[in-house]
Short mmCIF file of C-alpha atoms (C1' of nucleotides) in Angstrom, two decimals:
data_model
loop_
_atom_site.label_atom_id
_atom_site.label_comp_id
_atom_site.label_asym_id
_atom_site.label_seq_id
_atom_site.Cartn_x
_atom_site.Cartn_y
_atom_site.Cartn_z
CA UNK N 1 65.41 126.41 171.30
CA UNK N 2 63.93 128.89 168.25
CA UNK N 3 65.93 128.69 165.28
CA UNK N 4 67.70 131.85 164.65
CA UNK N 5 67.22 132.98 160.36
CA UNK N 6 71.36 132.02 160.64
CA UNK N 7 70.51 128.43 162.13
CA UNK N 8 68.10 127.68 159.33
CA UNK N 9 70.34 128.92 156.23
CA UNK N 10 72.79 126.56 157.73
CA UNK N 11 71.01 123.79 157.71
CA UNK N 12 70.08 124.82 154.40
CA UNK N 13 73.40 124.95 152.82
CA UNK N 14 74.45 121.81 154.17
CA UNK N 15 71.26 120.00 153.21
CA UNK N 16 71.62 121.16 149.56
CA UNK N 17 75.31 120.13 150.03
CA UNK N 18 74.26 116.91 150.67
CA UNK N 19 71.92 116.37 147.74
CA UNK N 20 74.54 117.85 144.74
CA UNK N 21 76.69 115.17 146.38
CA UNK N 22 73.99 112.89 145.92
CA UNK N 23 74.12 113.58 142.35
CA UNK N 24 77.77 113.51 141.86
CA UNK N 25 77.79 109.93 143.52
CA UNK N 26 74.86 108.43 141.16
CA UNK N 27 76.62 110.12 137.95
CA UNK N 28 79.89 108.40 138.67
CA UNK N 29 80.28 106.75 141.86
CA UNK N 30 81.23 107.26 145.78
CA UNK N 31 84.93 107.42 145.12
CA UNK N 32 84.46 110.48 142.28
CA UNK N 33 83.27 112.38 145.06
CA UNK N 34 85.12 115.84 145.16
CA UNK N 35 84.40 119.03 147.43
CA UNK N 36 85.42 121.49 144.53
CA UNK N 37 83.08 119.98 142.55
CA UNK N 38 79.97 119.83 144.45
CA UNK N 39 80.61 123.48 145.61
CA UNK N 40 81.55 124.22 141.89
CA UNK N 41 78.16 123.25 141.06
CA UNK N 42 76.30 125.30 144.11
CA UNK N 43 78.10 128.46 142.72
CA UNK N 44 80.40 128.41 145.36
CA UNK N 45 84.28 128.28 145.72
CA UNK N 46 85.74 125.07 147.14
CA UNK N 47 86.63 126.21 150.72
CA UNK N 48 83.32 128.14 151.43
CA UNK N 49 82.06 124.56 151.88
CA UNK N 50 84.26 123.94 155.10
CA UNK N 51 82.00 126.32 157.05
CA UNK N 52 79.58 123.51 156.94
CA UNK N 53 81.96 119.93 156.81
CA UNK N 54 85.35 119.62 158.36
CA UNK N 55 86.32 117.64 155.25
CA UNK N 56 85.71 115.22 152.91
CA UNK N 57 85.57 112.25 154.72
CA UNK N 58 83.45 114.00 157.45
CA UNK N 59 80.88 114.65 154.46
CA UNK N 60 80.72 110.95 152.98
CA UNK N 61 80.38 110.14 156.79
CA UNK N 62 77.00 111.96 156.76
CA UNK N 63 76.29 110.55 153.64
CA UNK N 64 76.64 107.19 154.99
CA UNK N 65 74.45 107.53 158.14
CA UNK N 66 71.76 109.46 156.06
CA UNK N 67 72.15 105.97 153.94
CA UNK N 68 71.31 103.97 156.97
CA UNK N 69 68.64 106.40 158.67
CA UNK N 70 66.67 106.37 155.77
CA UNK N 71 66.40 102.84 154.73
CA UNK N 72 66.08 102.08 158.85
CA UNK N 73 62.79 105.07 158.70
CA UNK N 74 61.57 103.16 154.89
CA UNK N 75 61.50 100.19 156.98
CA UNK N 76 59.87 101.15 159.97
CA UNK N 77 57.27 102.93 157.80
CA UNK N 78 56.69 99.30 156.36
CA UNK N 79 56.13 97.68 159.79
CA UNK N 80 53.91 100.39 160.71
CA UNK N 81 50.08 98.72 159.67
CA UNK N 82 51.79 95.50 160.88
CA UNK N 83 55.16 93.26 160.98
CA UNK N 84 55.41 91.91 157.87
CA UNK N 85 58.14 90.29 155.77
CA UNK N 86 56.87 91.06 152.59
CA UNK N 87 56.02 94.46 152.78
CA UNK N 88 59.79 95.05 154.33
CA UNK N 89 60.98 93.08 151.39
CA UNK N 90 59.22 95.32 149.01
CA UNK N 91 60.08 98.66 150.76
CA UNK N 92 63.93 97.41 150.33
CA UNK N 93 63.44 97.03 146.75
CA UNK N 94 61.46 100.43 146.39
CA UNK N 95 64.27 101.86 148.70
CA UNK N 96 67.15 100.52 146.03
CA UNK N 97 65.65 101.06 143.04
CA UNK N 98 65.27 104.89 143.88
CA UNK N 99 69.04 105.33 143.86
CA UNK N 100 71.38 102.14 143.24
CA UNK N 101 74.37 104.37 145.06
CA UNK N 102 72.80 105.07 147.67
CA UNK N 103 72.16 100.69 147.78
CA UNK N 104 75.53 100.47 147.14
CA UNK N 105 77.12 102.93 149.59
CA UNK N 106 75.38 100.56 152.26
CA UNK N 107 75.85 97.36 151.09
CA UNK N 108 78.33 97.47 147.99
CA UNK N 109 82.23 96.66 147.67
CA UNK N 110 83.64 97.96 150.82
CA UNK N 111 87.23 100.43 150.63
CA UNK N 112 89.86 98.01 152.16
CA UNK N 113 90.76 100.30 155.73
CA UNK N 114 87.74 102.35 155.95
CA UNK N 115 85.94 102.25 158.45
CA UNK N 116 82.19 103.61 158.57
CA UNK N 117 81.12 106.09 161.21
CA UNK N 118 80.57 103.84 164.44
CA UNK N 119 76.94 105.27 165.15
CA UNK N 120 75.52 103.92 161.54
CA UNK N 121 76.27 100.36 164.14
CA UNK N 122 73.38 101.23 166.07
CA UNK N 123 71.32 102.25 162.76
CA UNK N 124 72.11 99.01 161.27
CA UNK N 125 70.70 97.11 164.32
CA UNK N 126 67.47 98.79 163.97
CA UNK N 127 67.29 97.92 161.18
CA UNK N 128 67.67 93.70 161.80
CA UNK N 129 65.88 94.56 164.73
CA UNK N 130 62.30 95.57 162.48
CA UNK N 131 63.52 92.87 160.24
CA UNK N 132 63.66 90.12 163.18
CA UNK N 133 60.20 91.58 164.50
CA UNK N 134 58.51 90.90 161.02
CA UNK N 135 60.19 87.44 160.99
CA UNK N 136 58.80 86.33 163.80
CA UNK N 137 55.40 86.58 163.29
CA UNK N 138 55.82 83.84 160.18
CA UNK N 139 54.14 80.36 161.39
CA UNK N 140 57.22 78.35 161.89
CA UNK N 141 59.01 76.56 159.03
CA UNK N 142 60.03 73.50 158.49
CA UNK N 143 62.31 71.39 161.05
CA UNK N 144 65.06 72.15 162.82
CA UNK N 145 68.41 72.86 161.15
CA UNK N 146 72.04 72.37 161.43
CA UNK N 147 72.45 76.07 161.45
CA UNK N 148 69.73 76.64 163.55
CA UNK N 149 71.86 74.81 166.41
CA UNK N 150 74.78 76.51 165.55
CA UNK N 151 72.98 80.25 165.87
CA UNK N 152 72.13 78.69 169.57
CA UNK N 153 74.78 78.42 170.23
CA UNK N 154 76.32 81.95 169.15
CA UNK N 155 73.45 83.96 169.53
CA UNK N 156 75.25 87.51 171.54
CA UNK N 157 75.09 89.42 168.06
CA UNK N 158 71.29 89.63 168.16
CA UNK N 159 71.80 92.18 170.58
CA UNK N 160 69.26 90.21 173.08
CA UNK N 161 66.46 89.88 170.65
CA UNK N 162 64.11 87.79 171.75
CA UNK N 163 63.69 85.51 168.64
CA UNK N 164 64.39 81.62 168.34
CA UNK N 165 67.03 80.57 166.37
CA UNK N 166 65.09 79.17 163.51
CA UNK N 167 63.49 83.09 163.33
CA UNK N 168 67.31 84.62 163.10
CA UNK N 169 68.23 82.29 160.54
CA UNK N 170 64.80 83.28 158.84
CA UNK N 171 66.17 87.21 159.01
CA UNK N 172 69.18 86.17 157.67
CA UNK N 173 68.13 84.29 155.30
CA UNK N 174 65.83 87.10 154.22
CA UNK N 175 68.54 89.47 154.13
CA UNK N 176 70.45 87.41 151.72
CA UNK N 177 68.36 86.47 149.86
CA UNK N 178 66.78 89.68 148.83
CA UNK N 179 70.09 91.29 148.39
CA UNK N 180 71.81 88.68 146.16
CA UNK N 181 68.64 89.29 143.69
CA UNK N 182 68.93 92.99 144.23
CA UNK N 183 72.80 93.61 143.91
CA UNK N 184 73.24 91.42 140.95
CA UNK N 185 70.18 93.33 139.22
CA UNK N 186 71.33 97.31 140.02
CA UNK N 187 74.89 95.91 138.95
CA UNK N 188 73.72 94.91 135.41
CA UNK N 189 74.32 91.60 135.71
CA UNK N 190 70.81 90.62 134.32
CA UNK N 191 71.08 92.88 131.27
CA UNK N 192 70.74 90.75 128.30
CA UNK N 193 68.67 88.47 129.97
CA UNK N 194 65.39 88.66 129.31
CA UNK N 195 63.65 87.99 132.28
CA UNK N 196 61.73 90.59 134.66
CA UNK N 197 64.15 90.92 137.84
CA UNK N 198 60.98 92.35 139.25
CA UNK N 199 59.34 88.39 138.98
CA UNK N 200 62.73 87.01 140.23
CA UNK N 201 62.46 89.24 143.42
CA UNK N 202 59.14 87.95 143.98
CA UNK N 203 59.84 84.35 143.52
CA UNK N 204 62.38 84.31 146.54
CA UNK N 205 60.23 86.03 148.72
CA UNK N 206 57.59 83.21 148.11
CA UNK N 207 60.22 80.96 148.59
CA UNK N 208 61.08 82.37 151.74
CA UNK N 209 57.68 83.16 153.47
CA UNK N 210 55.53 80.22 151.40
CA UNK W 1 105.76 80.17 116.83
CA UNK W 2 108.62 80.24 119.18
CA UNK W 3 108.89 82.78 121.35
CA UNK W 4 112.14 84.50 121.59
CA UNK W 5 113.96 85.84 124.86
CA UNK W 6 112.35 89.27 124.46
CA UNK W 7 108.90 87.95 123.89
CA UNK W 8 109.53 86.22 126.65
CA UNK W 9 110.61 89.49 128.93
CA UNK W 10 107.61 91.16 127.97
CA UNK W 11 105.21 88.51 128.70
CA UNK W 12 107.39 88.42 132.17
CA UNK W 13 106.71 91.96 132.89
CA UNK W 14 103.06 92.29 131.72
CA UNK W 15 102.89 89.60 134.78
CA UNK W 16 104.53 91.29 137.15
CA UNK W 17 102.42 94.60 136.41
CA UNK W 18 99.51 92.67 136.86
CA UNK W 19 100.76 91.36 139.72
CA UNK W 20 101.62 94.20 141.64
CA UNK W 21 98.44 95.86 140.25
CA UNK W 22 96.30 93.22 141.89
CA UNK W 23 98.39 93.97 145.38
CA UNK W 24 97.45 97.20 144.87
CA UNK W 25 94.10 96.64 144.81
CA UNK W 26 93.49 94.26 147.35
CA UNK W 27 94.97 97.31 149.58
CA UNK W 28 93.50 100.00 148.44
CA UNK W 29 90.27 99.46 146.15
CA UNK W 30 89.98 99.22 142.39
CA UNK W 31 89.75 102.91 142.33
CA UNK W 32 92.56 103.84 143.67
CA UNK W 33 94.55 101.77 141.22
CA UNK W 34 97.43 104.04 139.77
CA UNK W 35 100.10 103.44 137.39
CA UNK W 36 102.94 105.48 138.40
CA UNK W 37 102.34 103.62 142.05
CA UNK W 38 102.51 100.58 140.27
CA UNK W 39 105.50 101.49 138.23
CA UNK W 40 106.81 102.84 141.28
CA UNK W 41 106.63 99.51 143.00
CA UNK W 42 108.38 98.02 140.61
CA UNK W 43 111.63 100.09 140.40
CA UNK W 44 110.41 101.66 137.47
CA UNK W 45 109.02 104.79 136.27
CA UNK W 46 105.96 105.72 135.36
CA UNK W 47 106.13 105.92 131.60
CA UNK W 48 107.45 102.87 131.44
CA UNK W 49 104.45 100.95 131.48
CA UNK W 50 103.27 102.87 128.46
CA UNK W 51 105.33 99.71 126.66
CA UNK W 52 103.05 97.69 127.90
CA UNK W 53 99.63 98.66 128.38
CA UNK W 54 97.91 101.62 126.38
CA UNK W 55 96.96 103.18 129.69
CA UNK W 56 95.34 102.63 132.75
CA UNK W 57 92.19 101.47 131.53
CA UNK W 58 93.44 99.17 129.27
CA UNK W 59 95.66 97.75 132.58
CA UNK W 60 91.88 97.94 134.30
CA UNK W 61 90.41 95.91 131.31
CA UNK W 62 92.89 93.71 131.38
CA UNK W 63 92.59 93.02 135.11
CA UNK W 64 88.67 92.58 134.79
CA UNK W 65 89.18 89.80 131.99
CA UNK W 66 91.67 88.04 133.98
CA UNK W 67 89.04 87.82 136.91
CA UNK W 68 86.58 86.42 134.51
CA UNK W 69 88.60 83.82 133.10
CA UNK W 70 89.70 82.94 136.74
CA UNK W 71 86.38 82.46 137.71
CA UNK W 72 85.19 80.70 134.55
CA UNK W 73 88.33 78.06 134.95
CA UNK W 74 88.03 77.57 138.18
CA UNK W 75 84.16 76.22 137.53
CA UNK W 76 85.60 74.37 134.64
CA UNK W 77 87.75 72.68 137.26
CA UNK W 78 85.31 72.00 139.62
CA UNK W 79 82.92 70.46 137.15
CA UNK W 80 85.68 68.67 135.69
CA UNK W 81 85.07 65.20 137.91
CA UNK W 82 81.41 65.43 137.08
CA UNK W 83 79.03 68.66 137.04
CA UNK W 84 78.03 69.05 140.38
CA UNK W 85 76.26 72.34 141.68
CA UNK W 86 78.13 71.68 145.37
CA UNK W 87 81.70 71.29 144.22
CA UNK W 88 81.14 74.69 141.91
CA UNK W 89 79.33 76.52 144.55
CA UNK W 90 82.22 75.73 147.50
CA UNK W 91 85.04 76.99 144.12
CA UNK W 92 82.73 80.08 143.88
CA UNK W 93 83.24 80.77 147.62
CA UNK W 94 87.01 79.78 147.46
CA UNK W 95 87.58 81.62 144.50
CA UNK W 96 85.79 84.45 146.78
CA UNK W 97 87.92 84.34 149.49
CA UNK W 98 91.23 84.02 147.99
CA UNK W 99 90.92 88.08 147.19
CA UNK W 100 87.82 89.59 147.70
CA UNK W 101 88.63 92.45 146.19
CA UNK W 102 89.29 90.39 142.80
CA UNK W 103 85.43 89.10 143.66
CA UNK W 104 84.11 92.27 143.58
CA UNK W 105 85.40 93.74 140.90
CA UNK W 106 83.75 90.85 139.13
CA UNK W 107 80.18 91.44 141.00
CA UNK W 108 80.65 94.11 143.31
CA UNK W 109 79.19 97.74 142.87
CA UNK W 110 79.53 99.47 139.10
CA UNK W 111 81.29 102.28 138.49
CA UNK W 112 78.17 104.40 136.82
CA UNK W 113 79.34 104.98 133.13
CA UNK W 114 81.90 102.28 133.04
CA UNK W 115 81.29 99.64 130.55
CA UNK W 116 83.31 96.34 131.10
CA UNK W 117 85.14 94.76 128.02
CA UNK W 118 82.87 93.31 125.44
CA UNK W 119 84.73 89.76 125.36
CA UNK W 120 84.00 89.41 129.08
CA UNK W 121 80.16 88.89 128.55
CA UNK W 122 81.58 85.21 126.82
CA UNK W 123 83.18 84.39 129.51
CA UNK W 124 80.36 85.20 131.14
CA UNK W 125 77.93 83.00 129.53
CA UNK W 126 81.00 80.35 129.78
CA UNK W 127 80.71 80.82 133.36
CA UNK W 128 76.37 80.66 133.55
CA UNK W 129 76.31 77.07 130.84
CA UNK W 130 78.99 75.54 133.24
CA UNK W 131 76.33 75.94 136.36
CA UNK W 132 73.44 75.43 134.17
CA UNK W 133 75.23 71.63 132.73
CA UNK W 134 75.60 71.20 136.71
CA UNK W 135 72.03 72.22 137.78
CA UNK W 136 71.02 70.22 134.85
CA UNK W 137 72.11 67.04 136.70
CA UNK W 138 69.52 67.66 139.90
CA UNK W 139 66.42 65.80 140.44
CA UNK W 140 63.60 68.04 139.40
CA UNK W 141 62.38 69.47 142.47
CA UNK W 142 59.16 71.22 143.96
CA UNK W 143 55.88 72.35 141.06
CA UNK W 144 55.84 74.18 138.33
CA UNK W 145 56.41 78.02 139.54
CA UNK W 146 54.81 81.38 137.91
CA UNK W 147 58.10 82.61 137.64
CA UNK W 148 59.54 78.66 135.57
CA UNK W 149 56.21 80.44 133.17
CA UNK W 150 57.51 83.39 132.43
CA UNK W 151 60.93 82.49 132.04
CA UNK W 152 59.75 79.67 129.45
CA UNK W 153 58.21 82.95 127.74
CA UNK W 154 62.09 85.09 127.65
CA UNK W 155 64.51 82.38 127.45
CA UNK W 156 66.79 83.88 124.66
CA UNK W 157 69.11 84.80 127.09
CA UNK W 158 70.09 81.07 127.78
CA UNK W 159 72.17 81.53 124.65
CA UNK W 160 70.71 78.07 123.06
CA UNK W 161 71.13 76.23 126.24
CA UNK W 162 69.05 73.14 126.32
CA UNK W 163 67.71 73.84 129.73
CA UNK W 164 64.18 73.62 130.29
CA UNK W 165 63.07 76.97 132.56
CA UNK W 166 63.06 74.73 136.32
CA UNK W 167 66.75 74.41 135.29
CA UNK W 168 67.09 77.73 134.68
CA UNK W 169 65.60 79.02 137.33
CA UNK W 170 67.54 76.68 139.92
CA UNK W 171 70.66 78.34 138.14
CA UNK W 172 69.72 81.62 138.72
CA UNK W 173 68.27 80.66 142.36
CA UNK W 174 72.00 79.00 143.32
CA UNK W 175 73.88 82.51 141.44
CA UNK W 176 71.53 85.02 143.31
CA UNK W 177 71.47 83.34 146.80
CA UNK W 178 75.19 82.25 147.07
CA UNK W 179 76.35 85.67 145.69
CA UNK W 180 73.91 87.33 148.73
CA UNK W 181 75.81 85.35 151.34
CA UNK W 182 78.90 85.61 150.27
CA UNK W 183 78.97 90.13 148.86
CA UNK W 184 77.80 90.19 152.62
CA UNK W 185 80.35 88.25 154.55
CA UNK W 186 83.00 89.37 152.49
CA UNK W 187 82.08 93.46 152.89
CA UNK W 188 81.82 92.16 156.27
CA UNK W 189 77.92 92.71 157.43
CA UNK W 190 78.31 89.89 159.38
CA UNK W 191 81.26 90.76 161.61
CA UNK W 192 80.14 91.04 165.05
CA UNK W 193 77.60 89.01 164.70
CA UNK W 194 78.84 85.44 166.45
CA UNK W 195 77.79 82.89 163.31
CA UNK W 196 80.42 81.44 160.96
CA UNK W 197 79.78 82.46 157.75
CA UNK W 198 80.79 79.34 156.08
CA UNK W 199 77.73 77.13 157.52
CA UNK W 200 75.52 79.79 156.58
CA UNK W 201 76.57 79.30 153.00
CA UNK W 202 76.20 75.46 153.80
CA UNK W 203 72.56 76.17 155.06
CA UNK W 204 71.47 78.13 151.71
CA UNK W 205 73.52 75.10 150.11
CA UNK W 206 71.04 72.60 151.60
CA UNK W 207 68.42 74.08 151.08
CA UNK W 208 69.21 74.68 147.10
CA UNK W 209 69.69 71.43 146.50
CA UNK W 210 67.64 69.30 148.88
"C1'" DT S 1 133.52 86.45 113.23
"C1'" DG S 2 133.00 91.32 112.91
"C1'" DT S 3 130.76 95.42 111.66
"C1'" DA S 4 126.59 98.49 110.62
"C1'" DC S 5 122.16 99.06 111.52
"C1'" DA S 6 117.45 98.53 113.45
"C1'" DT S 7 114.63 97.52 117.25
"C1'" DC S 8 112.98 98.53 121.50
"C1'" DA S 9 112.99 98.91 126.90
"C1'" DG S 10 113.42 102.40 129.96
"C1'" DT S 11 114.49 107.34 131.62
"C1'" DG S 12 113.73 112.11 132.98
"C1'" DA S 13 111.62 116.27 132.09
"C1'" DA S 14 107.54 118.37 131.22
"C1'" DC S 15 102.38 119.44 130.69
"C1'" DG S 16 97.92 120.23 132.43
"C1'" DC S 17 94.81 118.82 135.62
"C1'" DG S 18 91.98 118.41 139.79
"C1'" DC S 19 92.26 117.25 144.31
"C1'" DG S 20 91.98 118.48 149.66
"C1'" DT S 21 93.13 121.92 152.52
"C1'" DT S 22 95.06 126.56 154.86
"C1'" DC S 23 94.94 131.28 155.26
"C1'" DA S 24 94.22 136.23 155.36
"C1'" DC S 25 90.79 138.94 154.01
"C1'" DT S 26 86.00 141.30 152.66
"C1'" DG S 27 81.45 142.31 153.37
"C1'" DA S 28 77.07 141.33 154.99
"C1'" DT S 29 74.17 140.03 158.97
"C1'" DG S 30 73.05 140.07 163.61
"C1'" DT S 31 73.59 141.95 168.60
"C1'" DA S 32 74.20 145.29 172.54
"C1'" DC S 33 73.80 149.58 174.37
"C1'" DT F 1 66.17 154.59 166.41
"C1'" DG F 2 71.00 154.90 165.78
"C1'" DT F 3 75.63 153.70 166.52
"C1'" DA F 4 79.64 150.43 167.73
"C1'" DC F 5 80.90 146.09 167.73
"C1'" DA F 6 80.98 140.99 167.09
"C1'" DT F 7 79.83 137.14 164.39
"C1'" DC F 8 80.26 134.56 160.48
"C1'" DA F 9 79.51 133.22 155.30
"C1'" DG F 10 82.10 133.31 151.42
"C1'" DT F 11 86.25 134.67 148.38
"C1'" DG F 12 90.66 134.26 146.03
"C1'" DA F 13 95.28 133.10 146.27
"C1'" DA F 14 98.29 129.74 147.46
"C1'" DC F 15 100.46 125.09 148.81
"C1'" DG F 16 101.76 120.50 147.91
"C1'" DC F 17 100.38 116.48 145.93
"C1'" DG F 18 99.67 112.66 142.71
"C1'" DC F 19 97.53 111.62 138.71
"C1'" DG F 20 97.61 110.12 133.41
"C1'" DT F 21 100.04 110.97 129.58
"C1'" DT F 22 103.54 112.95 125.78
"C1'" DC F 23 107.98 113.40 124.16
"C1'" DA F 24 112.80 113.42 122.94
"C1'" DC F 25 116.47 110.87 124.47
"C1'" DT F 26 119.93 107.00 125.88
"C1'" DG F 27 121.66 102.59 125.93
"C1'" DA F 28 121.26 97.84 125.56
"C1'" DT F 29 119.73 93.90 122.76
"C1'" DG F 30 118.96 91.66 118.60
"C1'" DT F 31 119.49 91.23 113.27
"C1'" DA F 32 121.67 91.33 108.56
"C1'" DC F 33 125.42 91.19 105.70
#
DNA sequence: TGTACATCAGTGAACGCGCGTTCACTGATGTAC
DNA sequence: TGTACATCAGTGAACGCGCGTTCACTGATGTAC
């Protein structure tokens, strides 16, 4: 169970692995990323790094799930005082705004036949899971809606959460919500306009919680 | 002015490289577009297409523009019978779903570095006064909002549009919500999850307009 | 209508590049007696 | 404490690949007299 001095340079190697890959993804994408290049710029030679991945695509794999572990740990840290919508909302922002790729790799264009690791699954879940616990405790809004009956009616995926329908469709809602303001704003599509995206953010959360 | 035969060809084959380029896209990602595939796919080979496009990003360029002046005609169509935000918001998700791919390289994540072609940013605005005319035509709806204020103190951007900042924001509201539903269905958050999509959009529909 | 010439689409060979990945090897670090 | 051995991180050479792009060329199509 003690680390051996070996055990710990490992996980060394492969942590700062992880982070020059990092880099190489903000400076010019997920698809530019090269082995050769992120052990170019350790010092290393290209194969030394398959003591510590099996490949490529078992490296972006990590990548991905580190994605999803730490915006699922950013969230719980937000529900830790108390469930709240807001302060989830805000702790996504925070979360994107401290490295767009990293939003992206998550929830940006997807490659046509890949398919993500199937643990980040369970990751993902935890995270609608803090997201439906925060919902819930909002007083309940407004009537009864068409979709509302249709979530009823389909209601397996929410992995037997306990929430009414109107409080799924308030997750989801959420969820899209927040991440049509967000996307559009780390892709540039606001540039030019001159309005805070910061204010925008803000207004559809009171939209969705007022 | 009239075209001759070999005008003609060469318009012909621009198409088809386009054509084939878009194929190769909707299999494979934007990044993984290549010209000597392309060429390859044609019967031809690979310098070839040098007669026709300066290079590969000039092909890219080329492909982006054509997306935005999809786009941009289709909500000229829709708005044609008379400017409705429904009618452009169900062409936004039809347009969508006829090739996701071509969606997302419209909105989908940036390549870091890569700047699009400068004529786009007219279609864009083309694209933003057809939905503002439309949201134009709504009943006001709901108080004054902090956020209407400070847009009313940054509305530049609006390129001389008459809109007064309610209108503007319910533009921006409609852009940023419908793009979070769709981005997500179409990278396909939702799969597994037992809802239809499509009444989802409906919902956030409804609840834009009513 | 026929001939001489210009235009231009497309080819094939070549260049340099960086990629992922394998392999046999070196040399340092740790382990067992 | 010292020696013999095993483990394992990292190297350098090599393989095959596909990429974008250039260049000199062939051969067909169009134009001018």
């Amino acid at each position: 169970m003690t680390e051996t001095p070996r055990e710990r340079y490992r996980a060394q190697v492969r942590t700062e692995i992880k982070e020059r890959a990092w880099e190489q993804i903000a400076t010019a994408g997920a698809s530019a990323l090269s082995l050769n290049a992120v052990a170019k710029q350790m010092g290393m030679s290209g194969p030394a790094l398959y003591r510590y991945f099996a490949g490529r695509d078992e490296l972006i794999s990590e990548l991905i799930r580190d994605a999803y572990r730490s915006l699922a740990d950013a969230f719980r840290a937000a529900a830790e005082p108390a469930p709240d919508p807001a302060a989830l909302a805000r702790a996504l922002r925070a979360w994107a705004l401290a490295d767009p790729q990293r939003y992206f790799l998550v929830y940006g264009t997807p490659v046509p036949g890949y398919h993500a690791p199937s643990d980040v699954t369970g990751i993902a879940s935890e995270i609608m899971t803090t997201l439906l616990d925060a919902c819930a405790t909002l007083p309940p809004a407004g009537p009864r809606t068409p979709f509302d009956a249709h979530i009823e009616d389909h209601r397996l995926w929410a992995a037997g959460h306990p929430a009414p329908p109107a409080v799924l469709r308030r997750a989801l809602t959420c969820w899209t919500r927040l991440h049509g303001v967000l996307s559009l704003e780390l892709a540039g599509h606001f540039t030019g306009m001159e309005f805070d995206p910061a204010l925008l953010f803000e207004a559809e959360l009171d939209a969705l919680l007022g």
